PDB file of C-alpha atoms in Angstrom:
ATOM      1  CA  MET A   1      38.301  19.685  76.082  1.00 53.00           C
ATOM      2  CA  TRP A   2      40.342  16.651  77.138  1.00 58.00           C
ATOM      3  CA  ALA A   3      39.265  16.721  80.765  1.00 61.00           C
ATOM      4  CA  LYS A   4      36.016  14.782  80.317  1.00 71.00           C
ATOM      5  CA  PRO A   5      37.497  11.816  78.380  1.00 71.00           C
ATOM      6  CA  VAL A   6      40.438  11.641  80.795  1.00 68.00           C
ATOM      7  CA  ALA A   7      38.129  11.733  83.814  1.00 82.00           C
ATOM      8  CA  ALA A   8      35.925   9.024  82.299  1.00 83.00           C
ATOM      9  CA  ALA A   9      38.951   6.820  81.600  1.00 85.00           C
ATOM     10  CA  ALA A  10      40.245   7.388  85.120  1.00 87.00           C
ATOM     11  CA  ARG A  11      36.862   6.323  86.570  1.00 87.00           C
ATOM     12  CA  ARG A  12      36.896   3.157  84.460  1.00 89.00           C
ATOM     13  CA  ILE A  13      40.416   2.295  85.593  1.00 90.00           C
ATOM     14  CA  LEU A  14      39.490   2.941  89.228  1.00 88.00           C
ATOM     15  CA  ALA A  15      36.345   0.798  88.930  1.00 89.00           C
ATOM     16  CA  LEU A  16      38.327  -2.040  87.370  1.00 89.00           C
ATOM     17  CA  ALA A  17      41.036  -1.838  90.033  1.00 88.00           C
ATOM     18  CA  LEU A  18      38.471  -1.779  92.848  1.00 86.00           C
ATOM     19  CA  SER A  19      36.564  -4.746  91.475  1.00 88.00           C
ATOM     20  CA  VAL A  20      39.754  -6.807  91.092  1.00 90.00           C
ATOM     21  CA  VAL A  21      41.015  -5.944  94.578  1.00 91.00           C
ATOM     22  CA  HIS A  22      37.587  -6.349  96.186  1.00 90.00           C
ATOM     23  CA  SER A  23      37.068  -9.789  94.675  1.00 91.00           C
ATOM     24  CA  LEU A  24      40.497 -10.865  95.973  1.00 93.00           C
ATOM     25  CA  PHE A  25      39.584  -9.685  99.478  1.00 94.00           C
ATOM     26  CA  GLU A  26      36.245 -11.488  99.277  1.00 93.00           C
ATOM     27  CA  GLU A  27      37.939 -14.738  98.263  1.00 95.00           C
ATOM     28  CA  TYR A  28      40.490 -14.324 101.025  1.00 95.00           C
ATOM     29  CA  TYR A  29      37.811 -13.834 103.664  1.00 96.00           C
ATOM     30  CA  TRP A  30      34.979 -16.099 102.503  1.00 96.00           C
ATOM     31  CA  ARG A  31      36.940 -18.992 101.002  1.00 96.00           C
ATOM     32  CA  TRP A  32      40.347 -19.029 102.690  1.00 96.00           C
ATOM     33  CA  PHE A  33      39.332 -17.876 106.155  1.00 97.00           C
ATOM     34  CA  LEU A  34      35.680 -18.797 106.696  1.00 97.00           C
ATOM     35  CA  PHE A  35      35.409 -21.922 104.537  1.00 98.00           C
ATOM     36  CA  GLY A  36      38.902 -22.993 105.589  1.00 97.00           C
ATOM     37  CA  GLN A  37      38.082 -22.661 109.286  1.00 97.00           C
ATOM     38  CA  LEU A  38      34.725 -24.403 108.909  1.00 98.00           C
ATOM     39  CA  SER A  39      36.318 -27.212 106.875  1.00 97.00           C
ATOM     40  CA  ALA A  40      38.785 -27.861 109.666  1.00 97.00           C
ATOM     41  CA  ARG A  41      35.929 -28.286 112.144  1.00 97.00           C
ATOM     42  CA  MET A  42      33.177 -30.131 110.262  1.00 97.00           C
ATOM     43  CA  ARG A  43      32.332 -32.169 107.185  1.00 97.00           C
ATOM     44  CA  GLN A  44      33.229 -30.540 103.873  1.00 95.00           C
ATOM     45  CA  GLY A  45      29.634 -30.451 102.620  1.00 96.00           C
ATOM     46  CA  THR A  46      28.410 -28.769 105.772  1.00 98.00           C
ATOM     47  CA  ALA A  47      31.263 -26.257 105.665  1.00 98.00           C
ATOM     48  CA  LEU A  48      30.546 -25.484 102.007  1.00 97.00           C
ATOM     49  CA  THR A  49      26.841 -24.976 102.714  1.00 97.00           C
ATOM     50  CA  LEU A  50      27.383 -22.741 105.747  1.00 98.00           C
ATOM     51  CA  ALA A  51      30.049 -20.625 104.020  1.00 98.00           C
ATOM     52  CA  SER A  52      27.842 -20.200 100.936  1.00 97.00           C
ATOM     53  CA  VAL A  53      24.790 -19.240 102.985  1.00 97.00           C
ATOM     54  CA  ALA A  54      26.841 -16.708 104.968  1.00 97.00           C
ATOM     55  CA  PHE A  55      28.271 -15.286 101.713  1.00 97.00           C
ATOM     56  CA  ALA A  56      24.753 -14.995 100.289  1.00 96.00           C
ATOM     57  CA  ALA A  57      23.366 -13.430 103.487  1.00 95.00           C
ATOM     58  CA  HIS A  58      26.072 -10.772 103.397  1.00 94.00           C
ATOM     59  CA  HIS A  59      25.198  -9.951  99.794  1.00 92.00           C
ATOM     60  CA  PHE A  60      21.460  -9.927 100.568  1.00 91.00           C
ATOM     61  CA  ILE A  61      22.056  -7.264 103.213  1.00 91.00           C
ATOM     62  CA  VAL A  62      24.089  -5.193 100.752  1.00 89.00           C
ATOM     63  CA  LEU A  63      21.528  -5.577  97.959  1.00 86.00           C
ATOM     64  CA  ASP A  64      18.646  -4.824 100.282  1.00 85.00           C
ATOM     65  CA  SER A  65      20.323  -1.670 101.551  1.00 86.00           C
ATOM     66  CA  PHE A  66      20.710  -0.403  97.978  1.00 84.00           C
ATOM     67  CA  LEU A  67      17.390  -1.577  96.546  1.00 82.00           C
ATOM     68  CA  GLY A  68      15.102  -1.184  99.528  1.00 79.00           C
ATOM     69  CA  TRP A  69      12.242  -3.319 100.749  1.00 76.00           C
ATOM     70  CA  ARG A  70      10.159  -2.867  97.588  1.00 79.00           C
ATOM     71  CA  HIS A  71      12.555  -5.056  95.602  1.00 80.00           C
ATOM     72  CA  ARG A  72      13.321  -7.581  98.315  1.00 80.00           C
ATOM     73  CA  LEU A  73      11.415 -10.492  96.787  1.00 79.00           C
ATOM     74  CA  ASP A  74      11.577  -9.726  93.079  1.00 83.00           C
ATOM     75  CA  VAL A  75      15.238  -8.692  92.787  1.00 86.00           C
ATOM     76  CA  ALA A  76      17.281  -9.113  95.964  1.00 86.00           C
ATOM     77  CA  LEU A  77      16.166 -12.662  96.776  1.00 88.00           C
ATOM     78  CA  PRO A  78      16.790 -14.150  93.285  1.00 90.00           C
ATOM     79  CA  LEU A  79      20.182 -12.427  93.105  1.00 91.00           C
ATOM     80  CA  THR A  80      21.025 -13.711  96.577  1.00 92.00           C
ATOM     81  CA  LEU A  81      20.232 -17.285  95.554  1.00 94.00           C
ATOM     82  CA  THR A  82      22.533 -16.845  92.556  1.00 95.00           C
ATOM     83  CA  VAL A  83      25.251 -15.517  94.860  1.00 95.00           C
ATOM     84  CA  ALA A  84      24.809 -18.580  97.101  1.00 97.00           C
ATOM     85  CA  ALA A  85      25.343 -20.849  94.090  1.00 97.00           C
ATOM     86  CA  GLY A  86      28.437 -18.856  93.139  1.00 96.00           C
ATOM     87  CA  GLY A  87      29.728 -19.109  96.705  1.00 96.00           C
ATOM     88  CA  ALA A  88      29.298 -22.885  96.630  1.00 97.00           C
ATOM     89  CA  LEU A  89      31.118 -23.090  93.293  1.00 97.00           C
ATOM     90  CA  TRP A  90      33.996 -20.970  94.572  1.00 97.00           C
ATOM     91  CA  CYS A  91      34.261 -23.036  97.776  1.00 97.00           C
ATOM     92  CA  ALA A  92      34.403 -26.201  95.669  1.00 97.00           C
ATOM     93  CA  LEU A  93      37.075 -24.655  93.418  1.00 96.00           C
ATOM     94  CA  TYR A  94      39.107 -23.637  96.435  1.00 96.00           C
ATOM     95  CA  ARG A  95      38.758 -27.101  97.982  1.00 96.00           C
ATOM     96  CA  ARG A  96      39.718 -28.807  94.729  1.00 96.00           C
ATOM     97  CA  THR A  97      42.717 -26.622  93.847  1.00 96.00           C
ATOM     98  CA  GLY A  98      43.886 -25.604  97.323  1.00 95.00           C
ATOM     99  CA  SER A  99      44.451 -22.119  95.918  1.00 96.00           C
ATOM    100  CA  LEU A 100      42.489 -18.880  95.828  1.00 95.00           C
ATOM    101  CA  LEU A 101      43.567 -18.235  92.243  1.00 94.00           C
ATOM    102  CA  ALA A 102      40.767 -20.184  90.519  1.00 94.00           C
ATOM    103  CA  PRO A 103      37.948 -18.746  92.654  1.00 94.00           C
ATOM    104  CA  TRP A 104      39.414 -15.262  92.365  1.00 93.00           C
ATOM    105  CA  LEU A 105      39.784 -15.353  88.584  1.00 91.00           C
ATOM    106  CA  SER A 106      36.270 -16.722  88.122  1.00 90.00           C
ATOM    107  CA  HIS A 107      34.832 -14.243  90.599  1.00 81.00           C
TER     108      HIS A 107
END
C-alpha cells in the first residue's frame, strides 16, 4: 500500500539530486574549463561565442538522439538556439562574478 508513494517520492528525490549534480558538472566543464581555457587564449567575446556554440552543439546532439530526425528543425533546432543563449548568459555570469555559483544556481 505504501510502496507506490514511497517509490514515487524516491524517484523525485533522485531526479532532483541528478539535475542539481549534473548542472554543477556542466558548469564546471563548459564554463570553468572550456570558457576559462578559451578566455586565456583569445578575446573574451570570441571565447564566449565559441563556448556557447560548443555547449549548444552538445545539446543538439543529445536532443537529436532522443527526438530523431523528424523533429530536427521544428523542435531540436529552436531548443538548441535557446541553449546557446543560455550558454552565453552563463559564460557572462561566470566572467562577471569569477565564480561558478551564479551560473550553477541559474542553470
